[in-house]
Coordinates of C-alpha atoms in Angstrom, one line a residue:
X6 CA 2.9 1.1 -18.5
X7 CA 1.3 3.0 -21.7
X8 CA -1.3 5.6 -21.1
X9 CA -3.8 3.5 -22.8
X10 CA -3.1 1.0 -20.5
X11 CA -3.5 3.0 -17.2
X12 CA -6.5 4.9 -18.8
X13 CA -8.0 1.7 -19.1
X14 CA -6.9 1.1 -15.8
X15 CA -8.7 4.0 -14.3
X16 CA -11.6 3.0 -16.1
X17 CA -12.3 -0.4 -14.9
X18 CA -11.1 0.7 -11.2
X19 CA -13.6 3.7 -11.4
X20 CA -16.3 1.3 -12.1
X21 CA -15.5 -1.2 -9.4
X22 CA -15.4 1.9 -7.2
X23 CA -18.6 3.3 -8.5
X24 CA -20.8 0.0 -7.9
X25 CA -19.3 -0.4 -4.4
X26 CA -19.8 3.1 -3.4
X27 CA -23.4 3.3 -4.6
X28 CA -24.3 0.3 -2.8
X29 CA -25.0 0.3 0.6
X30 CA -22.5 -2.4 2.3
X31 CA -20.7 -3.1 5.8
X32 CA -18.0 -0.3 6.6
X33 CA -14.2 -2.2 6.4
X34 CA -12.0 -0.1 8.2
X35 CA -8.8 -2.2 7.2
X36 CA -9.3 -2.6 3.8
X37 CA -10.8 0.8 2.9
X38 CA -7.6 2.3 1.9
X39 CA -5.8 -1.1 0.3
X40 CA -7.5 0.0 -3.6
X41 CA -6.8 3.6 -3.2
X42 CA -3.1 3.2 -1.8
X43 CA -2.4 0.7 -4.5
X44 CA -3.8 3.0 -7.1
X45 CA -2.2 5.9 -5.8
X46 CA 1.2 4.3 -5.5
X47 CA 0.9 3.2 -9.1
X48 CA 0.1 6.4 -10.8
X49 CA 3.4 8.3 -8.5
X50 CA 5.8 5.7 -9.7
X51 CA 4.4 5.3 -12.9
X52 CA 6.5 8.5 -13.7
X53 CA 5.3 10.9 -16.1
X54 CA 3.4 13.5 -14.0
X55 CA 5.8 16.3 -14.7
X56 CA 6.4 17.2 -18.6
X57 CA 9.9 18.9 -18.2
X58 CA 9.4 21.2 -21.4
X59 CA 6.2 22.9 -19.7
X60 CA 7.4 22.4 -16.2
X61 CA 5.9 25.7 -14.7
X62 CA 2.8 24.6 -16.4
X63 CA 3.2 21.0 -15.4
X64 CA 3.5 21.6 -12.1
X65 CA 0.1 23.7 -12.0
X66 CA -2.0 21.3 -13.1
X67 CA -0.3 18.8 -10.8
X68 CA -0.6 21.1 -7.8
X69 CA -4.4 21.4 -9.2
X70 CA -5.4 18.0 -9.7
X71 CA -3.9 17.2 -6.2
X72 CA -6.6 20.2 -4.7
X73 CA -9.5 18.5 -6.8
X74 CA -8.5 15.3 -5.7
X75 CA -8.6 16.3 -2.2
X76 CA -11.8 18.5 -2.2
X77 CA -13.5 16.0 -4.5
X78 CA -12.9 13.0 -1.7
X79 CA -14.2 15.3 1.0
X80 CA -17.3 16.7 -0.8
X81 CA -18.1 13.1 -1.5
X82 CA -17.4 11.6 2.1
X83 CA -20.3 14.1 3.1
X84 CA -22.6 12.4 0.7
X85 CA -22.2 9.0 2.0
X86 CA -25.0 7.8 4.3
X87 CA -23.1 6.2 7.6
X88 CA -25.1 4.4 10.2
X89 CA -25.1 1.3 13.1
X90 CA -26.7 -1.3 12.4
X91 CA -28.8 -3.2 15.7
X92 CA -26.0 -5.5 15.9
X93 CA -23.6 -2.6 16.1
X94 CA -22.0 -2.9 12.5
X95 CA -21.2 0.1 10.7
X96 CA -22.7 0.7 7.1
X97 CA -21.7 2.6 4.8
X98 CA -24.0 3.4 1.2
X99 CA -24.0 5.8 -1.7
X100 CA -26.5 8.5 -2.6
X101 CA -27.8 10.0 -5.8
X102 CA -25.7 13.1 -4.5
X103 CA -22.5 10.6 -4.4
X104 CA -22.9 9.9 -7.7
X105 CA -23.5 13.7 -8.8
X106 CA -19.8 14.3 -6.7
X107 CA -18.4 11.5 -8.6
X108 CA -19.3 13.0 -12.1
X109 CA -18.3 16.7 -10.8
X110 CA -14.7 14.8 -9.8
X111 CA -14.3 13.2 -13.2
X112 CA -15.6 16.7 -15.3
X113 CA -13.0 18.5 -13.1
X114 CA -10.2 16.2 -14.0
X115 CA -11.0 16.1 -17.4
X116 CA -10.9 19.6 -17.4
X117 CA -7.9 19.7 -16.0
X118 CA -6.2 17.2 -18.9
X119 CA -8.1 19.4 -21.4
X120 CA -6.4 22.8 -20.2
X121 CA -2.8 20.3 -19.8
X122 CA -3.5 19.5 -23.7
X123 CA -4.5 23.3 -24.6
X124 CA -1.5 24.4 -23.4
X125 CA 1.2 21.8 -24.3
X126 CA 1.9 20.3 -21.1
X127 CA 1.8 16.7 -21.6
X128 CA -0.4 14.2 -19.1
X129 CA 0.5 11.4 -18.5
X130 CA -2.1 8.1 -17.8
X131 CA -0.1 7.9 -14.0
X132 CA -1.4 11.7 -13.2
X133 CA -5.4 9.8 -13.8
X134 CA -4.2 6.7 -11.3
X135 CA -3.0 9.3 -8.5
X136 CA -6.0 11.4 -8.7
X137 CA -8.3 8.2 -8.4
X138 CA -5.9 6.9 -5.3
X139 CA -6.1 10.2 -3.8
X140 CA -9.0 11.1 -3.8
X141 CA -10.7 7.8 -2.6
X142 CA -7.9 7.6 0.4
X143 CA -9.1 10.9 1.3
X144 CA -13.2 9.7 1.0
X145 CA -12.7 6.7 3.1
X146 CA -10.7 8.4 5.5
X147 CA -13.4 10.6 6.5
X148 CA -16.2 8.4 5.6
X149 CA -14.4 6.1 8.3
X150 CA -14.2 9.4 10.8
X151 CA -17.8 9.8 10.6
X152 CA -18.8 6.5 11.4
X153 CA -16.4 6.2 14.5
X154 CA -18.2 9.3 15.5
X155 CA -21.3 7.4 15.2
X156 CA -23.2 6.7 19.0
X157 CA -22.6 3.1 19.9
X158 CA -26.2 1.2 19.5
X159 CA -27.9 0.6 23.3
X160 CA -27.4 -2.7 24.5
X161 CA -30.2 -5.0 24.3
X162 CA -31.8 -5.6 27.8
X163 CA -33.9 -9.0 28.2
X164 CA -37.2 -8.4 30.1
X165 CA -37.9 -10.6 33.3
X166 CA -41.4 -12.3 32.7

């Protein structure tokens, strides 16, 4: 796949993720990570995350977008608003601070293509599809934690008239 391809890939799957993230909608455990491990498996096997000319460099930035991704996904799950509905389904819903994580995420990574440019190390599009994979597995994972954590709603007792 070309890098303009999977940058255009990353762009329209960031803005999917973005309007279902800000939106407040039932919690899906099972298919919370189907998106993100697709994404990620995509960008490792897409090749093209080490530059073998700048490999010490390379690496770095690797080893650093792989930390952003990570501490990006957890800063965010801490945004999301988690609660039980009175039917006992878990919701899930975006905040203005979501969204402020989400732009710090994307600055981050940019800035982290910029300094792989500055220096030489070439970045490949499948380094952008990781990130994004990463990063949302590691969100819902906790996002889902949280809401399992979550007291169970009292049952509903009818009253004898």
């Amino acid at each position: 796949m070309s890098t303009a391809a999977e940058i255009a890939l990353v762009v329209v799957a960031l803005g999917f993720v973005l309007s279902r993230q800000l939106s407040s909608r039932p919690l899906e455990e099972k298919s919370s990570f189907r998106v993100p491990l697709i994404l990620a498996a995509v960008g490792l096997f897409s090749g093209g995350l080490i530059d073998r000319d700048h490999l010490a460099m390379s690496v770095t930035l690797l080893v650093a977008g792989l930390v952003v991704a990570l501490g990006s996904g957890v800063v965010r799950a801490l945004t999301v608003r988690v609660w039980r509905a009175e039917d006992g389904t878990l919701w899930r819903g975006g905040t203005a601070w979501t969204l402020a994580a989400w732009v710090s995420s994307v600055l981050l990574r940019v800035g982290l293509v910029v300094a792989g440019h500055v220096t030489g190390a070439a970045s490949e599009g499948g380094g952008l599809l990781l990130f994004l994979g990463l990063t949302l597995v590691v969100q819902n994972a906790l996002v889902v934690y949280r809401a399992r954590t979550l007291v169970p709603a009292p049952a509903v007792q009818a009253v004898a008239v």
